[in-house]
mmCIF file of C-alpha atoms in Angstrom:
data_model
loop_
_atom_site.group_PDB
_atom_site.id
_atom_site.type_symbol
_atom_site.label_atom_id
_atom_site.label_comp_id
_atom_site.label_asym_id
_atom_site.label_seq_id
_atom_site.Cartn_x
_atom_site.Cartn_y
_atom_site.Cartn_z
ATOM 1 C CA UNK W 11 118.493 -162.003 0.307
ATOM 2 C CA UNK W 12 117.443 -159.548 3.040
ATOM 3 C CA UNK W 13 114.175 -157.822 3.650
ATOM 4 C CA UNK W 14 113.169 -154.843 1.546
ATOM 5 C CA UNK W 15 112.936 -151.489 3.285
ATOM 6 C CA UNK W 16 111.838 -148.090 2.001
ATOM 7 C CA UNK W 17 114.022 -145.166 2.985
ATOM 8 C CA UNK W 18 113.173 -141.524 2.541
ATOM 9 C CA UNK W 19 115.954 -139.508 0.950
ATOM 10 C CA UNK W 20 114.185 -136.281 1.956
ATOM 11 C CA UNK W 21 112.880 -136.346 5.550
ATOM 12 C CA UNK W 22 109.121 -136.387 5.977
ATOM 13 C CA UNK W 23 109.086 -133.163 8.007
ATOM 14 C CA UNK W 24 110.675 -131.296 5.090
ATOM 15 C CA UNK W 25 108.464 -132.960 2.474
ATOM 16 C CA UNK W 26 105.355 -131.962 4.485
ATOM 17 C CA UNK W 27 106.489 -128.335 4.682
ATOM 18 C CA UNK W 28 107.175 -128.269 0.921
ATOM 19 C CA UNK W 29 103.767 -129.827 0.208
ATOM 20 C CA UNK W 30 102.061 -127.130 2.276
ATOM 21 C CA UNK W 31 103.842 -124.480 0.199
ATOM 22 C CA UNK W 32 102.694 -126.201 -3.001
ATOM 23 C CA UNK W 33 99.086 -126.102 -1.757
ATOM 24 C CA UNK W 34 98.968 -122.411 -0.827
ATOM 25 C CA UNK W 35 98.245 -120.904 -4.258
ATOM 26 C CA UNK W 36 95.136 -123.098 -4.554
ATOM 27 C CA UNK W 37 93.674 -121.597 -1.391
ATOM 28 C CA UNK W 38 94.952 -118.033 -1.675
ATOM 29 C CA UNK W 39 95.242 -116.769 -5.251
ATOM 30 C CA UNK W 40 92.136 -118.086 -6.987
ATOM 31 C CA UNK W 41 89.561 -115.687 -5.506
ATOM 32 C CA UNK W 42 86.093 -117.231 -5.503
ATOM 33 C CA UNK W 43 87.664 -120.387 -6.949
ATOM 34 C CA UNK W 44 89.899 -120.905 -3.890
ATOM 35 C CA UNK W 45 89.834 -124.351 -2.326
ATOM 36 C CA UNK W 46 89.269 -124.740 1.398
ATOM 37 C CA UNK W 47 92.775 -125.973 2.161
ATOM 38 C CA UNK W 48 91.869 -127.061 5.673
ATOM 39 C CA UNK W 49 89.388 -129.501 4.082
ATOM 40 C CA UNK W 50 92.146 -130.631 1.718
ATOM 41 C CA UNK W 51 94.440 -131.222 4.669
ATOM 42 C CA UNK W 52 91.793 -133.523 6.178
ATOM 43 C CA UNK W 53 91.879 -135.681 3.035
ATOM 44 C CA UNK W 54 95.680 -135.487 2.994
ATOM 45 C CA UNK W 55 95.656 -137.120 6.431
ATOM 46 C CA UNK W 56 93.275 -139.794 5.072
ATOM 47 C CA UNK W 57 95.889 -140.687 2.477
ATOM 48 C CA UNK W 58 98.262 -141.557 5.315
ATOM 49 C CA UNK W 59 95.533 -143.299 7.325
ATOM 50 C CA UNK W 60 94.820 -145.517 4.287
ATOM 51 C CA UNK W 61 98.453 -146.578 3.907
ATOM 52 C CA UNK W 62 100.141 -143.709 2.009
ATOM 53 C CA UNK W 63 100.175 -145.700 -1.234
ATOM 54 C CA UNK W 64 98.639 -144.749 -4.607
ATOM 55 C CA UNK W 65 95.727 -147.180 -4.041
ATOM 56 C CA UNK W 66 94.709 -144.998 -1.078
ATOM 57 C CA UNK W 67 93.512 -142.396 -3.595
ATOM 58 C CA UNK W 68 90.571 -144.511 -4.817
ATOM 59 C CA UNK W 69 88.549 -144.469 -1.577
ATOM 60 C CA UNK W 70 89.290 -140.764 -1.122
ATOM 61 C CA UNK W 71 88.242 -139.923 -4.687
ATOM 62 C CA UNK W 72 85.021 -141.957 -4.315
ATOM 63 C CA UNK W 73 83.989 -141.602 -0.680
ATOM 64 C CA UNK W 74 84.826 -137.964 0.040
ATOM 65 C CA UNK W 75 82.624 -136.648 -2.816
ATOM 66 C CA UNK W 76 79.924 -139.215 -2.039
ATOM 67 C CA UNK W 77 79.762 -138.102 1.597
ATOM 68 C CA UNK W 78 79.531 -134.486 0.456
ATOM 69 C CA UNK W 79 76.828 -135.489 -2.045
ATOM 70 C CA UNK W 80 74.527 -136.717 0.712
ATOM 71 C CA UNK W 81 74.751 -133.310 2.358
ATOM 72 C CA UNK W 82 74.216 -131.448 -0.925
ATOM 73 C CA UNK W 83 70.914 -133.305 -1.122
ATOM 74 C CA UNK W 84 70.190 -132.237 2.473
ATOM 75 C CA UNK W 85 70.976 -128.616 1.566
ATOM 76 C CA UNK W 86 68.667 -128.770 -1.453
ATOM 77 C CA UNK W 87 65.786 -130.143 0.631
ATOM 78 C CA UNK W 88 66.508 -127.526 3.273
ATOM 79 C CA UNK W 89 66.452 -124.696 0.715
ATOM 80 C CA UNK W 90 63.152 -125.948 -0.679
ATOM 81 C CA UNK W 91 61.393 -126.093 2.682
ATOM 82 C CA UNK W 92 62.801 -122.777 3.868
ATOM 83 C CA UNK W 93 61.528 -121.311 0.589
ATOM 84 C CA UNK W 94 58.106 -122.795 1.403
ATOM 85 C CA UNK W 95 58.095 -120.788 4.628
ATOM 86 C CA UNK W 96 59.480 -123.260 7.166
ATOM 87 C CA UNK W 97 61.480 -121.831 10.037
ATOM 88 C CA UNK W 98 65.175 -122.130 8.979
ATOM 89 C CA UNK W 99 66.253 -123.761 12.260
ATOM 90 C CA UNK W 100 63.386 -126.274 12.232
ATOM 91 C CA UNK W 101 63.951 -127.082 8.560
ATOM 92 C CA UNK W 102 67.688 -127.562 9.109
ATOM 93 C CA UNK W 103 67.084 -129.795 12.134
ATOM 94 C CA UNK W 104 64.549 -131.989 10.327
ATOM 95 C CA UNK W 105 66.441 -132.378 7.058
ATOM 96 C CA UNK W 106 69.903 -132.813 8.525
ATOM 97 C CA UNK W 107 68.503 -135.565 10.764
ATOM 98 C CA UNK W 108 66.887 -137.298 7.795
ATOM 99 C CA UNK W 109 69.880 -137.041 5.462
ATOM 100 C CA UNK W 110 72.525 -137.976 8.014
ATOM 101 C CA UNK W 111 70.420 -141.040 8.870
ATOM 102 C CA UNK W 112 70.155 -141.925 5.182
ATOM 103 C CA UNK W 113 73.885 -141.324 4.662
ATOM 104 C CA UNK W 114 74.749 -143.777 7.433
ATOM 105 C CA UNK W 115 72.085 -146.305 6.438
ATOM 106 C CA UNK W 116 73.271 -146.636 2.832
ATOM 107 C CA UNK W 117 76.704 -147.689 4.082
ATOM 108 C CA UNK W 118 75.140 -151.154 4.591
ATOM 109 C CA UNK W 119 74.749 -151.508 0.844
ATOM 110 C CA UNK W 120 77.973 -149.960 -0.470
ATOM 111 C CA UNK W 121 80.993 -151.797 0.957
ATOM 112 C CA UNK W 122 83.596 -149.157 0.046
ATOM 113 C CA UNK W 123 81.676 -146.599 2.115
ATOM 114 C CA UNK W 124 81.798 -148.827 5.183
ATOM 115 C CA UNK W 125 85.375 -149.986 4.673
ATOM 116 C CA UNK W 126 86.702 -146.455 4.183
ATOM 117 C CA UNK W 127 84.165 -144.619 6.305
ATOM 118 C CA UNK W 128 86.761 -142.031 7.357
ATOM 119 C CA UNK W 129 86.787 -140.487 3.872
ATOM 120 C CA UNK W 130 82.999 -140.800 3.594
ATOM 121 C CA UNK W 131 82.315 -139.049 6.893
ATOM 122 C CA UNK W 132 84.978 -136.452 6.212
ATOM 123 C CA UNK W 133 83.295 -135.564 2.917
ATOM 124 C CA UNK W 134 79.986 -135.279 4.753
ATOM 125 C CA UNK W 135 81.429 -133.193 7.594
ATOM 126 C CA UNK W 136 83.566 -130.939 5.378
ATOM 127 C CA UNK W 137 80.488 -130.142 3.296
ATOM 128 C CA UNK W 138 78.581 -129.238 6.448
ATOM 129 C CA UNK W 139 81.465 -127.131 7.761
ATOM 130 C CA UNK W 140 81.547 -125.110 4.543
ATOM 131 C CA UNK W 141 77.739 -124.961 4.365
ATOM 132 C CA UNK W 142 77.296 -123.695 7.912
ATOM 133 C CA UNK W 143 80.249 -121.337 7.515
ATOM 134 C CA UNK W 144 78.584 -119.838 4.471
ATOM 135 C CA UNK W 145 75.024 -119.646 5.761
ATOM 136 C CA UNK W 146 75.458 -119.196 9.495
ATOM 137 C CA UNK W 147 78.974 -117.853 9.884
ATOM 138 C CA UNK W 148 78.674 -115.101 7.333
ATOM 139 C CA UNK W 149 81.725 -116.322 5.387
ATOM 140 C CA UNK W 150 82.201 -114.469 2.147
ATOM 141 C CA UNK W 151 82.542 -116.357 -1.119
ATOM 142 C CA UNK W 152 86.186 -116.956 -1.877
ATOM 143 C CA UNK W 153 87.015 -118.782 1.344
ATOM 144 C CA UNK W 154 86.581 -122.212 -0.161
ATOM 145 C CA UNK W 155 82.906 -122.573 -1.046
ATOM 146 C CA UNK W 156 83.399 -121.945 -4.749
ATOM 147 C CA UNK W 157 81.746 -119.364 -6.982
ATOM 148 C CA UNK W 158 78.514 -119.146 -4.982
ATOM 149 C CA UNK W 159 75.863 -117.200 -6.918
ATOM 150 C CA UNK W 160 73.188 -116.636 -4.282
ATOM 151 C CA UNK W 161 70.741 -119.168 -5.713
ATOM 152 C CA UNK W 162 69.426 -121.440 -2.923
ATOM 153 C CA UNK W 163 69.116 -124.375 -5.325
ATOM 154 C CA UNK W 164 72.346 -123.979 -7.328
ATOM 155 C CA UNK W 165 74.605 -123.052 -4.414
ATOM 156 C CA UNK W 166 74.368 -126.441 -2.638
ATOM 157 C CA UNK W 167 75.689 -128.071 -5.820
ATOM 158 C CA UNK W 168 78.440 -125.508 -6.353
ATOM 159 C CA UNK W 169 79.430 -126.138 -2.751
ATOM 160 C CA UNK W 170 79.381 -129.906 -3.417
ATOM 161 C CA UNK W 171 81.769 -129.485 -6.353
ATOM 162 C CA UNK W 172 84.150 -127.337 -4.276
ATOM 163 C CA UNK W 173 84.024 -129.635 -1.262
ATOM 164 C CA UNK W 174 84.713 -132.608 -3.526
ATOM 165 C CA UNK W 175 87.588 -130.815 -5.241
ATOM 166 C CA UNK W 176 89.092 -129.937 -1.852
ATOM 167 C CA UNK W 177 88.974 -133.607 -0.834
ATOM 168 C CA UNK W 178 90.400 -134.853 -4.113
ATOM 169 C CA UNK W 179 93.145 -132.225 -3.931
ATOM 170 C CA UNK W 180 93.947 -133.395 -0.415
ATOM 171 C CA UNK W 181 94.453 -136.947 -1.628
ATOM 172 C CA UNK W 182 96.741 -135.627 -4.348
ATOM 173 C CA UNK W 183 98.676 -133.636 -1.742
ATOM 174 C CA UNK W 184 99.231 -136.846 0.221
ATOM 175 C CA UNK W 185 100.534 -138.552 -2.909
ATOM 176 C CA UNK W 186 102.807 -135.593 -3.706
ATOM 177 C CA UNK W 187 104.013 -135.570 -0.111
ATOM 178 C CA UNK W 188 105.286 -139.136 -0.393
ATOM 179 C CA UNK W 189 106.865 -138.440 -3.804
ATOM 180 C CA UNK W 190 108.756 -135.505 -2.277
ATOM 181 C CA UNK W 191 110.479 -137.839 0.183
ATOM 182 C CA UNK W 192 112.104 -139.478 -2.862
ATOM 183 C CA UNK W 193 111.534 -142.953 -1.423
ATOM 184 C CA UNK W 194 114.003 -145.676 -2.349
ATOM 185 C CA UNK W 195 113.654 -149.410 -1.725
ATOM 186 C CA UNK W 196 116.800 -151.028 -0.346
ATOM 187 C CA UNK W 197 117.724 -154.485 0.933
ATOM 188 C CA UNK W 198 118.565 -154.768 4.606
#
């Protein structure tokens, strides 16, 4: 009996293009509920980096939101101290330093974070990209941050939910992408 080999009945280049088309409504037609598709595409790439198999979804679904969570805590601290009168740049510098250090330190105690650090750091960095785009770049709600309401203490958590959803959606896109190749196992 020969070795088993997986063949793609639809070429990957075509499956990728179809998957991008499938993703577009989620980033274009939902208004303030749009997902940041570029953040989803980051997690889509993680799916391939982790082996392009269904078990690759677990570390994406856990680590991406967890990385974003650490920065939602940063954003909450930052909002509190800015509200207390701290200079926004100083507050951001202090609290991002503290929370990035904590985010990296806790990897020692949670093996899945260290083993699949790509998804963890991508969740962290995608949160920060959306956060700084919203607060420093003047991005309007509807470009992937979620239904931001203008509350400095609720918005970091709305942004966490939307960042997490973008990452989870990206993992699902990776899974769909492989399904669209209609893989078939054959003997060589």
